Amino acid sequence: MKNSTNGRLRTGGARILTPPPGPNAKKILARDKKVVSPSYPRDYPFVMERGRGAEVWDVDRNRYIDWAAGIAVAATGHSHPKLVEAIQKQAEKFIHISSDYYHEAMVRLGERINEIAPMKEDVGVFFANSGTEAVEAAIKLARYATKRQRFLGFLGAFHGRSMGSLSFTASKYVQQERFFPTMPGVVHVPFPDPYRPVLDMQAPRSGADYGDAVIDYIERVIFQSILPPDEVAAVLVEPIQGEGGYIVPPPNFFPRLREMCDKHGIVLIADEIQSGVGRTGKWWAIQHWGVEPDIVCIAKGIASGMPLGLMAARQSVMKKWVAGAHGNTYGGNPIACQAALATLELVENGMMQNAAAMGEFIMDALAEMQMRHPSMGDVRGRGLMIGVEFVQDKTNKQPAHQLREDVVHNAFQNGLVMLGCGRSVVRVAPPLMIEKPLVEEGLELFEEAITAAEKKHKLL
Ligand SMILES: *Cc1c(COP(=O)(O)O)cnc(C)c1O
């Protein structure tokens, strides 16, 4: 890393100078261990010093390419000057006024969300501080508006970790273990994963895909046995499953799900917390299938890392709850709102397009890479939400969990920050502003990490 004398960070240059964790990182890790909850799932010891765009530096002056963006959060890159400016300006004016009062940035953000929300009908917005709170708000509104109590969710889903959202979360066993009882009334069905289907397609019609199989299963099995459809308040679904493995559903799934919800008066909640705000090359991932949800949950990328969660609902649903039915202290935090407004402007003026273009470039490169590597079972995604699934061999598709761990670890040691998801998937989720040179450099590092892991596991 090169630091110029005025303290501003230059990008590019050397990568790993001291194999991480270096001496400075080690000291912080030791202190962290004494005071920070051990429940946080940390896969490797990246101790951040600072970031710029799609590059991050650790406390031992190592430079990394960031293909994780936190957890798909730093949408506009690290410390984008426009974000820094928006945050500083607001901080000077006022930092807090609770949601019991009014301020303009909150209204403006509501207007912006109304402009870009994935439904034609006007929406109203509830303001919170995190993804799980956005989901809690959606669950509560769905119950309130429908006067129904039960829900449908999906295996592999991740919706958060508070007791309501946790009752839907089903991507890893450890998220559930010892926390029962969570909120009762949620029935889980398989998510339409075309790479790993668990349901048979019964008498497939022409043009049918695995999405039809899942809806048929809900209609013919779940709704006939355990779950009376007219007691179901809502279906909660990720348009592209995130923590579960960056799984893209087949084309028929969302149109059929919408039909099913309409038929039974069920509210369709799209959890766009990871897939939204331009990451997939459209504002919302569900727009890839031309389907409108009734409620959309937004967080992660929306404010480029300032804590903000939003729940936007069609006004016909939103108008049903009354003053006092739901609220919070920090909702509409002015700094978070300004950060979101700045983020939306940057995403709208180029970054969303960039995500689509870079995503296509990466998908092509990975498809080519896949031919050289026996462990790369599947490559899928939209825009900059791409998953690479590792397998023991391509015919039996046995998930290669340990190999995946090794790939992520090797990448880190070489200067590429990545995150796993699912059992054997690595996600490619850089900031939306990432440019070609860092994409190409990252692809090289990723392939080196895969080659080393395949050698260790005797696949090469
Ligand atoms: C991260 C995530 C959440 C939870 O967000 P938190 O801010 O961690 O509470 C919910 N849904 C999806 C799809 C997510 O990726």
Short mmCIF file of C-alpha atoms and ligand atoms in Angstrom, two decimals:
data_model
loop_
_atom_site.label_atom_id
_atom_site.label_comp_id
_atom_site.label_asym_id
_atom_site.label_seq_id
_atom_site.Cartn_x
_atom_site.Cartn_y
_atom_site.Cartn_z
CA MET A 1 0.00 0.00 0.00
CA LYS A 2 1.19 3.46 -0.77
CA ASN A 3 0.12 6.35 1.40
CA SER A 4 0.78 9.79 0.07
CA THR A 5 1.85 12.44 2.55
CA ASN A 6 -1.52 14.17 2.78
CA GLY A 7 -3.00 10.94 4.10
CA ARG A 8 -5.18 10.29 1.08
CA LEU A 9 -5.24 6.77 -0.10
CA ARG A 10 -4.02 5.83 -3.53
CA THR A 11 -5.57 2.73 -5.00
CA GLY A 12 -3.86 -0.20 -6.69
CA GLY A 13 -0.34 -1.34 -5.94
CA ALA A 14 1.01 -4.18 -3.88
CA ARG A 15 -1.40 -6.64 -2.34
CA ILE A 16 -0.29 -8.82 0.52
CA LEU A 17 2.84 -7.56 2.29
CA THR A 18 2.43 -9.51 5.53
CA PRO A 19 0.41 -12.74 5.41
CA PRO A 20 -2.81 -12.04 7.36
CA PRO A 21 -3.34 -11.87 10.23
CA GLY A 22 -0.26 -9.68 10.60
CA PRO A 23 1.04 -8.39 13.93
CA ASN A 24 -1.38 -5.45 14.18
CA ALA A 25 -4.34 -7.63 13.25
CA LYS A 26 -3.32 -10.21 15.84
CA LYS A 27 -3.41 -7.65 18.61
CA ILE A 28 -6.92 -6.54 17.71
CA LEU A 29 -8.14 -10.11 17.32
CA ALA A 30 -6.91 -10.88 20.84
CA ARG A 31 -8.74 -7.87 22.28
CA ASP A 32 -11.87 -8.66 20.25
CA LYS A 33 -11.97 -12.16 21.69
CA LYS A 34 -12.21 -10.73 25.20
CA VAL A 35 -15.14 -8.39 24.68
CA VAL A 36 -17.07 -9.15 21.48
CA SER A 37 -19.81 -11.75 21.33
CA PRO A 38 -18.47 -15.04 20.00
CA SER A 39 -21.76 -15.59 18.14
CA TYR A 40 -20.64 -13.61 15.10
CA PRO A 41 -19.82 -15.98 12.25
CA ARG A 42 -16.34 -14.84 11.20
CA ASP A 43 -14.74 -17.01 8.56
CA TYR A 44 -11.32 -15.42 8.43
CA PRO A 45 -9.41 -12.66 10.24
CA PHE A 46 -9.79 -9.59 8.05
CA VAL A 47 -9.21 -6.54 10.29
CA MET A 48 -10.12 -3.44 8.35
CA GLU A 49 -8.21 -0.21 8.41
CA ARG A 50 -9.94 1.59 5.55
CA GLY A 51 -11.63 1.23 2.20
CA ARG A 52 -11.96 3.07 -1.07
CA GLY A 53 -14.32 1.96 -3.81
CA ALA A 54 -13.89 -1.79 -4.26
CA GLU A 55 -10.57 -1.96 -2.41
CA VAL A 56 -9.97 -2.45 1.29
CA TRP A 57 -6.86 -2.33 3.47
CA ASP A 58 -6.14 -4.16 6.69
CA VAL A 59 -4.28 -2.85 9.72
CA ASP A 60 -1.03 -4.40 8.47
CA ARG A 61 -1.18 -2.42 5.21
CA ASN A 62 -2.28 -5.32 3.08
CA ARG A 63 -4.51 -4.41 0.16
CA TYR A 64 -7.46 -6.55 -0.92
CA ILE A 65 -10.02 -6.47 -3.67
CA ASP A 66 -13.46 -6.46 -2.13
CA TRP A 67 -15.85 -8.95 -3.70
CA ALA A 68 -18.08 -9.07 -0.64
CA ALA A 69 -18.98 -5.41 0.03
CA GLY A 70 -19.46 -6.28 3.71
CA ILE A 71 -22.35 -8.64 3.11
CA ALA A 72 -23.48 -7.16 -0.20
CA VAL A 73 -23.95 -3.83 1.60
CA ALA A 74 -21.37 -1.28 0.43
CA ALA A 75 -23.30 -0.75 -2.81
CA THR A 76 -21.57 2.44 -3.92
CA GLY A 77 -18.13 1.26 -2.80
CA HIS A 78 -16.35 2.19 0.39
CA SER A 79 -16.56 5.83 1.47
CA HIS A 80 -17.76 7.23 -1.84
CA PRO A 81 -17.13 11.00 -1.68
CA LYS A 82 -20.81 11.76 -2.33
CA LEU A 83 -21.82 9.54 0.59
CA VAL A 84 -19.24 11.08 2.88
CA GLU A 85 -20.47 14.53 1.94
CA ALA A 86 -24.15 13.68 2.45
CA ILE A 87 -23.40 12.17 5.87
CA GLN A 88 -21.18 15.05 6.99
CA LYS A 89 -23.66 17.71 5.89
CA GLN A 90 -26.54 16.07 7.72
CA ALA A 91 -24.43 15.43 10.84
CA GLU A 92 -23.80 19.14 11.09
CA LYS A 93 -27.51 19.97 10.91
CA PHE A 94 -28.99 17.35 13.23
CA ILE A 95 -28.28 13.71 13.96
CA HIS A 96 -31.54 12.63 15.49
CA ILE A 97 -35.18 13.40 15.78
CA SER A 98 -37.32 10.38 16.51
CA SER A 99 -40.01 9.02 14.21
CA ASP A 100 -42.59 10.74 16.44
CA TYR A 101 -41.70 13.93 14.55
CA TYR A 102 -41.17 14.96 10.94
CA HIS A 103 -38.24 15.85 8.72
CA GLU A 104 -37.80 16.32 5.01
CA ALA A 105 -35.16 13.67 4.18
CA MET A 106 -37.47 10.96 5.51
CA VAL A 107 -40.31 12.19 3.30
CA ARG A 108 -37.99 12.55 0.30
CA LEU A 109 -36.74 8.98 0.73
CA GLY A 110 -40.33 7.76 0.94
CA GLU A 111 -41.05 9.59 -2.33
CA ARG A 112 -37.97 8.06 -3.99
CA ILE A 113 -38.93 4.56 -2.87
CA ASN A 114 -42.43 5.17 -4.21
CA GLU A 115 -40.91 6.13 -7.58
CA ILE A 116 -38.77 3.01 -7.91
CA ALA A 117 -40.76 0.39 -5.97
CA PRO A 118 -41.57 -2.72 -8.01
CA MET A 119 -45.34 -2.11 -7.97
CA LYS A 120 -47.49 0.24 -10.02
CA GLU A 121 -49.73 1.13 -7.11
CA ASP A 122 -48.35 3.83 -4.81
CA VAL A 123 -46.51 2.56 -1.76
CA GLY A 124 -46.12 3.74 1.81
CA VAL A 125 -42.85 3.19 3.63
CA PHE A 126 -42.00 2.08 7.16
CA PHE A 127 -38.52 3.09 8.33
CA ALA A 128 -36.29 0.87 10.46
CA ASN A 129 -32.59 0.21 11.05
CA SER A 130 -31.88 -3.26 9.73
CA GLY A 131 -33.08 -6.06 7.52
CA THR A 132 -34.66 -8.10 10.26
CA GLU A 133 -36.71 -5.10 11.39
CA ALA A 134 -37.95 -4.55 7.84
CA VAL A 135 -39.07 -8.18 7.80
CA GLU A 136 -40.73 -7.91 11.23
CA ALA A 137 -42.66 -4.89 9.98
CA ALA A 138 -43.79 -6.82 6.90
CA ILE A 139 -44.93 -9.81 8.97
CA LYS A 140 -46.87 -7.58 11.34
CA LEU A 141 -48.48 -5.58 8.56
CA ALA A 142 -49.49 -8.76 6.70
CA ARG A 143 -51.16 -10.14 9.81
CA TYR A 144 -52.83 -6.85 10.61
CA ALA A 145 -54.08 -6.21 7.09
CA THR A 146 -55.38 -9.72 6.39
CA LYS A 147 -56.49 -10.65 9.92
CA ARG A 148 -54.91 -14.01 9.12
CA GLN A 149 -52.19 -15.61 11.18
CA ARG A 150 -50.22 -18.16 9.20
CA PHE A 151 -47.33 -17.90 6.75
CA LEU A 152 -45.50 -19.74 4.04
CA GLY A 153 -41.70 -19.60 3.80
CA PHE A 154 -38.91 -21.44 2.01
CA LEU A 155 -36.18 -23.86 2.99
CA GLY A 156 -32.78 -22.23 2.59
CA ALA A 157 -34.27 -18.79 3.27
CA PHE A 158 -32.61 -16.09 5.31
CA HIS A 159 -34.76 -13.27 6.63
CA GLY A 160 -32.98 -12.25 9.81
CA ARG A 161 -32.48 -13.36 13.38
CA SER A 162 -35.10 -11.72 15.57
CA MET A 163 -37.81 -14.13 16.72
CA GLY A 164 -40.34 -13.29 13.98
CA SER A 165 -37.95 -13.28 11.05
CA LEU A 166 -36.02 -16.19 12.57
CA SER A 167 -39.15 -18.32 12.32
CA PHE A 168 -38.73 -18.08 8.52
CA THR A 169 -34.94 -18.35 8.44
CA ALA A 170 -33.86 -21.80 7.30
CA SER A 171 -30.48 -21.55 5.62
CA LYS A 172 -28.32 -23.01 8.39
CA TYR A 173 -29.14 -25.27 11.30
CA VAL A 174 -27.04 -23.22 13.74
CA GLN A 175 -29.35 -20.22 13.21
CA GLN A 176 -32.25 -22.22 14.70
CA GLU A 177 -30.58 -24.50 17.23
CA ARG A 178 -31.72 -23.88 20.84
CA PHE A 179 -33.89 -20.89 19.93
CA PHE A 180 -37.24 -22.65 19.66
CA PRO A 181 -40.01 -21.60 20.11
CA THR A 182 -39.87 -18.85 17.55
CA MET A 183 -43.09 -17.40 16.09
CA PRO A 184 -45.50 -20.24 15.37
CA GLY A 185 -47.44 -20.66 12.14
CA VAL A 186 -44.73 -20.74 9.47
CA VAL A 187 -44.67 -23.66 7.03
CA HIS A 188 -41.54 -24.12 4.92
CA VAL A 189 -41.48 -25.54 1.40
CA PRO A 190 -38.50 -26.16 -0.90
CA PHE A 191 -37.13 -23.15 -2.75
CA PRO A 192 -37.07 -23.78 -6.50
CA ASP A 193 -33.37 -24.61 -6.87
CA PRO A 194 -33.00 -25.92 -10.42
CA TYR A 195 -29.50 -27.28 -9.70
CA ARG A 196 -30.67 -29.33 -6.72
CA PRO A 197 -34.36 -30.15 -7.17
CA VAL A 198 -35.88 -32.14 -4.29
CA LEU A 199 -39.38 -32.51 -5.73
CA ASP A 200 -40.47 -34.63 -8.67
CA MET A 201 -42.16 -32.87 -11.52
CA GLN A 202 -45.53 -34.59 -11.63
CA ALA A 203 -46.74 -35.11 -15.19
CA PRO A 204 -44.84 -32.12 -16.50
CA ARG A 205 -46.87 -29.96 -18.86
CA SER A 206 -45.13 -28.58 -21.89
CA GLY A 207 -43.25 -25.43 -20.98
CA ALA A 208 -43.27 -26.36 -17.28
CA ASP A 209 -40.14 -25.89 -15.17
CA TYR A 210 -39.12 -26.64 -11.61
CA GLY A 211 -40.89 -23.48 -10.47
CA ASP A 212 -44.18 -25.13 -11.46
CA ALA A 213 -43.25 -28.21 -9.45
CA VAL A 214 -42.83 -26.14 -6.28
CA ILE A 215 -46.15 -24.29 -6.77
CA ASP A 216 -47.92 -27.58 -7.56
CA TYR A 217 -46.49 -29.01 -4.35
CA ILE A 218 -47.83 -26.07 -2.34
CA GLU A 219 -51.27 -26.27 -3.97
CA ARG A 220 -51.66 -30.05 -4.02
CA VAL A 221 -49.84 -31.10 -0.87
CA ILE A 222 -49.36 -28.24 1.59
CA PHE A 223 -52.70 -26.51 0.97
CA GLN A 224 -54.52 -29.85 1.06
CA SER A 225 -52.97 -31.10 4.28
CA ILE A 226 -51.37 -28.79 6.84
CA LEU A 227 -52.04 -25.22 5.76
CA PRO A 228 -55.53 -23.92 4.96
CA PRO A 229 -54.81 -21.29 2.28
CA ASP A 230 -57.45 -18.90 3.59
CA GLU A 231 -55.60 -18.76 6.91
CA VAL A 232 -52.36 -17.70 5.21
CA ALA A 233 -51.52 -14.02 5.68
CA ALA A 234 -48.43 -13.95 3.49
CA VAL A 235 -45.75 -15.73 1.55
CA LEU A 236 -42.27 -14.43 2.39
CA VAL A 237 -39.70 -15.06 -0.33
CA GLU A 238 -36.31 -13.90 -1.55
CA PRO A 239 -36.43 -13.27 -5.33
CA ILE A 240 -32.91 -14.66 -5.50
CA GLN A 241 -32.10 -16.70 -2.43
CA GLY A 242 -29.09 -15.10 -0.72
CA GLU A 243 -27.58 -16.83 2.31
CA GLY A 244 -29.11 -20.08 1.05
CA GLY A 245 -26.70 -20.10 -1.89
CA TYR A 246 -27.41 -17.34 -4.43
CA ILE A 247 -30.10 -19.45 -6.06
CA VAL A 248 -31.95 -18.09 -9.08
CA PRO A 249 -35.44 -19.57 -9.45
CA PRO A 250 -36.60 -20.80 -12.88
CA PRO A 251 -38.80 -18.55 -15.07
CA ASN A 252 -42.24 -19.90 -14.14
CA PHE A 253 -41.85 -19.65 -10.39
CA PHE A 254 -42.71 -16.03 -9.67
CA PRO A 255 -45.59 -15.69 -12.16
CA ARG A 256 -47.15 -18.85 -10.70
CA LEU A 257 -46.53 -17.70 -7.12
CA ARG A 258 -48.25 -14.36 -7.87
CA GLU A 259 -51.23 -16.22 -9.36
CA MET A 260 -51.42 -18.46 -6.32
CA CYS A 261 -51.36 -15.49 -3.93
CA ASP A 262 -54.08 -13.69 -5.91
CA LYS A 263 -56.26 -16.79 -5.93
CA HIS A 264 -56.15 -17.17 -2.14
CA GLY A 265 -55.91 -13.53 -1.06
CA ILE A 266 -52.37 -14.03 0.26
CA VAL A 267 -49.96 -11.09 0.57
CA LEU A 268 -46.74 -11.57 -1.41
CA ILE A 269 -43.72 -10.22 0.47
CA ALA A 270 -40.48 -9.93 -1.52
CA ASP A 271 -37.42 -9.83 0.69
CA GLU A 272 -35.09 -7.75 -1.50
CA ILE A 273 -32.73 -7.02 1.37
CA GLN A 274 -29.78 -8.63 -0.40
CA SER A 275 -30.98 -8.65 -4.02
CA GLY A 276 -32.39 -5.12 -4.22
CA VAL A 277 -31.19 -1.59 -4.93
CA GLY A 278 -29.64 -2.34 -8.31
CA ARG A 279 -27.42 -5.25 -7.35
CA THR A 280 -28.88 -7.55 -10.00
CA GLY A 281 -28.86 -4.91 -12.73
CA LYS A 282 -32.47 -3.91 -12.05
CA TRP A 283 -33.74 -1.98 -9.04
CA TRP A 284 -35.35 -5.16 -7.69
CA ALA A 285 -34.57 -8.77 -8.54
CA ILE A 286 -38.25 -9.70 -8.75
CA GLN A 287 -38.45 -7.41 -11.81
CA HIS A 288 -36.46 -10.01 -13.75
CA TRP A 289 -39.69 -12.02 -13.78
CA GLY A 290 -42.12 -9.16 -14.36
CA VAL A 291 -43.95 -9.83 -11.11
CA GLU A 292 -45.22 -7.25 -8.61
CA PRO A 293 -45.10 -8.04 -4.90
CA ASP A 294 -47.46 -6.45 -2.35
CA ILE A 295 -44.71 -5.66 0.13
CA VAL A 296 -40.99 -5.28 -0.39
CA CYS A 297 -38.33 -5.41 2.34
CA ILE A 298 -35.21 -3.33 1.74
CA ALA A 299 -31.95 -2.96 3.69
CA LYS A 300 -28.26 -3.83 3.10
CA GLY A 301 -27.26 -1.83 -0.02
CA ILE A 302 -29.88 0.91 0.41
CA ALA A 303 -27.69 3.30 2.39
CA SER A 304 -24.26 1.93 1.38
CA GLY A 305 -23.61 0.72 4.91
CA MET A 306 -25.42 3.20 7.15
CA PRO A 307 -27.94 1.13 9.14
CA LEU A 308 -31.30 1.41 7.40
CA GLY A 309 -34.15 -0.99 6.76
CA LEU A 310 -37.34 -0.17 4.89
CA MET A 311 -40.64 -1.91 4.40
CA ALA A 312 -42.63 -0.60 1.44
CA ALA A 313 -46.22 -1.76 0.95
CA ARG A 314 -48.93 -1.03 -1.55
CA GLN A 315 -51.07 1.74 -0.09
CA SER A 316 -54.13 -0.53 -0.18
CA VAL A 317 -52.31 -2.74 2.36
CA MET A 318 -50.34 -0.06 4.20
CA LYS A 319 -53.41 2.09 4.88
CA LYS A 320 -54.93 -0.71 6.92
CA TRP A 321 -52.87 -0.22 10.03
CA VAL A 322 -53.49 2.66 12.40
CA ALA A 323 -51.37 5.10 14.43
CA GLY A 324 -49.61 3.18 17.18
CA ALA A 325 -49.86 -0.22 15.49
CA HIS A 326 -46.12 -0.20 14.80
CA GLY A 327 -43.24 2.21 15.38
CA ASN A 328 -39.71 2.67 16.70
CA THR A 329 -37.28 5.22 18.12
CA TYR A 330 -34.69 5.49 15.36
CA GLY A 331 -36.91 5.05 12.29
CA GLY A 332 -36.04 7.59 9.61
CA ASN A 333 -32.67 8.50 11.08
CA PRO A 334 -31.69 11.60 9.09
CA ILE A 335 -28.10 10.52 8.39
CA ALA A 336 -29.24 7.11 7.18
CA CYS A 337 -31.92 8.75 5.00
CA GLN A 338 -29.41 11.14 3.42
CA ALA A 339 -27.02 8.24 2.82
CA ALA A 340 -29.86 6.36 1.11
CA LEU A 341 -30.77 9.33 -1.09
CA ALA A 342 -27.13 9.70 -2.16
CA THR A 343 -26.91 5.95 -2.78
CA LEU A 344 -30.05 5.90 -4.93
CA GLU A 345 -28.75 8.75 -7.03
CA LEU A 346 -25.42 7.02 -7.67
CA VAL A 347 -27.08 3.69 -8.40
CA GLU A 348 -29.53 5.33 -10.79
CA ASN A 349 -26.84 7.33 -12.59
CA GLY A 350 -24.57 4.55 -13.73
CA MET A 351 -23.90 2.01 -11.02
CA MET A 352 -26.93 -0.16 -11.77
CA GLN A 353 -25.93 -0.28 -15.43
CA ASN A 354 -22.39 -1.04 -14.38
CA ALA A 355 -23.63 -3.90 -12.20
CA ALA A 356 -25.45 -5.38 -15.20
CA ALA A 357 -22.43 -5.01 -17.51
CA MET A 358 -19.79 -6.21 -15.03
CA GLY A 359 -22.09 -9.03 -13.97
CA GLU A 360 -22.36 -10.26 -17.53
CA PHE A 361 -18.61 -10.02 -17.98
CA ILE A 362 -17.98 -12.01 -14.78
CA MET A 363 -20.60 -14.63 -15.65
CA ASP A 364 -18.93 -15.19 -19.05
CA ALA A 365 -15.48 -15.40 -17.48
CA LEU A 366 -16.70 -17.83 -14.83
CA ALA A 367 -18.45 -20.01 -17.42
CA GLU A 368 -15.15 -20.28 -19.21
CA MET A 369 -13.29 -20.94 -15.96
CA GLN A 370 -15.81 -23.64 -15.13
CA MET A 371 -14.58 -25.72 -18.08
CA ARG A 372 -11.09 -25.80 -16.61
CA HIS A 373 -12.14 -26.74 -13.08
CA PRO A 374 -13.77 -30.01 -12.05
CA SER A 375 -15.05 -28.54 -8.78
CA MET A 376 -17.06 -25.69 -10.32
CA GLY A 377 -20.46 -27.35 -10.48
CA ASP A 378 -22.68 -24.38 -11.19
CA VAL A 379 -22.37 -20.70 -12.00
CA ARG A 380 -25.52 -18.59 -11.73
CA GLY A 381 -26.74 -15.13 -10.93
CA ARG A 382 -27.98 -11.80 -12.16
CA GLY A 383 -25.87 -8.66 -12.27
CA LEU A 384 -23.42 -8.60 -9.37
CA MET A 385 -25.24 -11.28 -7.39
CA ILE A 386 -23.39 -14.35 -8.63
CA GLY A 387 -22.96 -17.71 -6.97
CA VAL A 388 -20.38 -20.38 -7.79
CA GLU A 389 -21.29 -23.78 -6.40
CA PHE A 390 -18.45 -26.20 -5.68
CA VAL A 391 -18.93 -29.96 -5.99
CA GLN A 392 -16.87 -33.08 -5.52
CA ASP A 393 -17.57 -34.01 -9.09
CA LYS A 394 -19.89 -32.65 -11.68
CA THR A 395 -21.96 -35.82 -12.16
CA ASN A 396 -22.82 -36.67 -8.56
CA LYS A 397 -22.97 -32.97 -7.51
CA GLN A 398 -21.94 -33.83 -3.93
CA PRO A 399 -21.48 -30.42 -2.22
CA ALA A 400 -17.76 -29.75 -1.64
CA HIS A 401 -18.09 -27.86 1.63
CA GLN A 402 -14.47 -28.05 2.77
CA LEU A 403 -13.17 -27.19 -0.69
CA ARG A 404 -15.40 -24.09 -0.66
CA GLU A 405 -13.94 -23.11 2.72
CA ASP A 406 -10.45 -23.52 1.27
CA VAL A 407 -11.30 -21.39 -1.79
CA VAL A 408 -12.53 -18.53 0.42
CA HIS A 409 -9.50 -18.85 2.69
CA ASN A 410 -7.00 -19.01 -0.21
CA ALA A 411 -8.61 -16.00 -1.86
CA PHE A 412 -8.24 -14.02 1.37
CA GLN A 413 -4.59 -15.00 1.75
CA ASN A 414 -4.02 -13.81 -1.85
CA GLY A 415 -5.80 -10.48 -1.41
CA LEU A 416 -9.40 -11.12 -2.44
CA VAL A 417 -12.21 -10.76 0.08
CA MET A 418 -15.10 -13.14 -0.60
CA LEU A 419 -17.90 -14.78 1.34
CA GLY A 420 -19.43 -18.22 1.17
CA CYS A 421 -23.14 -18.98 1.28
CA GLY A 422 -25.19 -22.16 1.22
CA ARG A 423 -23.19 -25.33 1.89
CA SER A 424 -20.69 -25.09 -0.91
CA VAL A 425 -21.24 -21.80 -2.72
CA VAL A 426 -19.02 -18.74 -2.99
CA ARG A 427 -20.69 -15.45 -3.70
CA VAL A 428 -19.42 -12.78 -6.04
CA ALA A 429 -20.95 -9.59 -4.64
CA PRO A 430 -18.61 -6.63 -5.11
CA PRO A 431 -19.69 -3.00 -4.80
CA LEU A 432 -21.82 -1.99 -7.79
CA MET A 433 -19.19 0.53 -8.96
CA ILE A 434 -16.41 -2.02 -9.48
CA GLU A 435 -14.51 -1.48 -12.71
CA LYS A 436 -12.91 -3.85 -15.21
CA PRO A 437 -9.33 -3.80 -13.84
CA LEU A 438 -10.40 -4.92 -10.37
CA VAL A 439 -12.80 -7.44 -11.89
CA GLU A 440 -9.99 -8.95 -13.96
CA GLU A 441 -7.52 -8.90 -11.09
CA GLY A 442 -10.15 -10.51 -8.87
CA LEU A 443 -10.92 -13.22 -11.41
CA GLU A 444 -7.25 -14.15 -11.52
CA LEU A 445 -7.02 -14.35 -7.73
CA PHE A 446 -10.23 -16.36 -7.57
CA GLU A 447 -8.95 -18.89 -10.11
CA GLU A 448 -5.64 -19.22 -8.25
CA ALA A 449 -7.61 -19.91 -5.07
CA ILE A 450 -9.69 -22.57 -6.83
CA THR A 451 -6.65 -24.25 -8.40
CA ALA A 452 -4.88 -24.48 -5.04
CA ALA A 453 -8.00 -25.90 -3.37
CA GLU A 454 -8.51 -28.46 -6.13
CA LYS A 455 -4.90 -29.58 -5.81
CA LYS A 456 -5.28 -29.98 -2.05
CA HIS A 457 -8.43 -32.04 -2.56
CA LYS A 458 -6.75 -34.07 -5.31
CA LEU A 459 -9.14 -32.99 -8.04
CA LEU A 460 -6.38 -31.65 -10.26
C1 LIG B 1 -29.15 -9.90 5.57
C2 LIG B 1 -30.53 -10.29 5.25
C3 LIG B 1 -31.58 -10.08 6.16
C4 LIG B 1 -31.35 -9.57 7.56
O1 LIG B 1 -30.78 -8.32 7.60
P1 LIG B 1 -30.09 -7.78 8.98
O2 LIG B 1 -29.81 -6.35 8.68
O3 LIG B 1 -28.88 -8.62 9.19
O4 LIG B 1 -31.09 -7.97 10.05
C5 LIG B 1 -32.85 -10.41 5.77
N1 LIG B 1 -33.10 -10.90 4.54
C6 LIG B 1 -32.12 -11.10 3.64
C7 LIG B 1 -32.47 -11.63 2.29
C8 LIG B 1 -30.81 -10.82 3.96
O5 LIG B 1 -29.84 -11.06 3.08
#
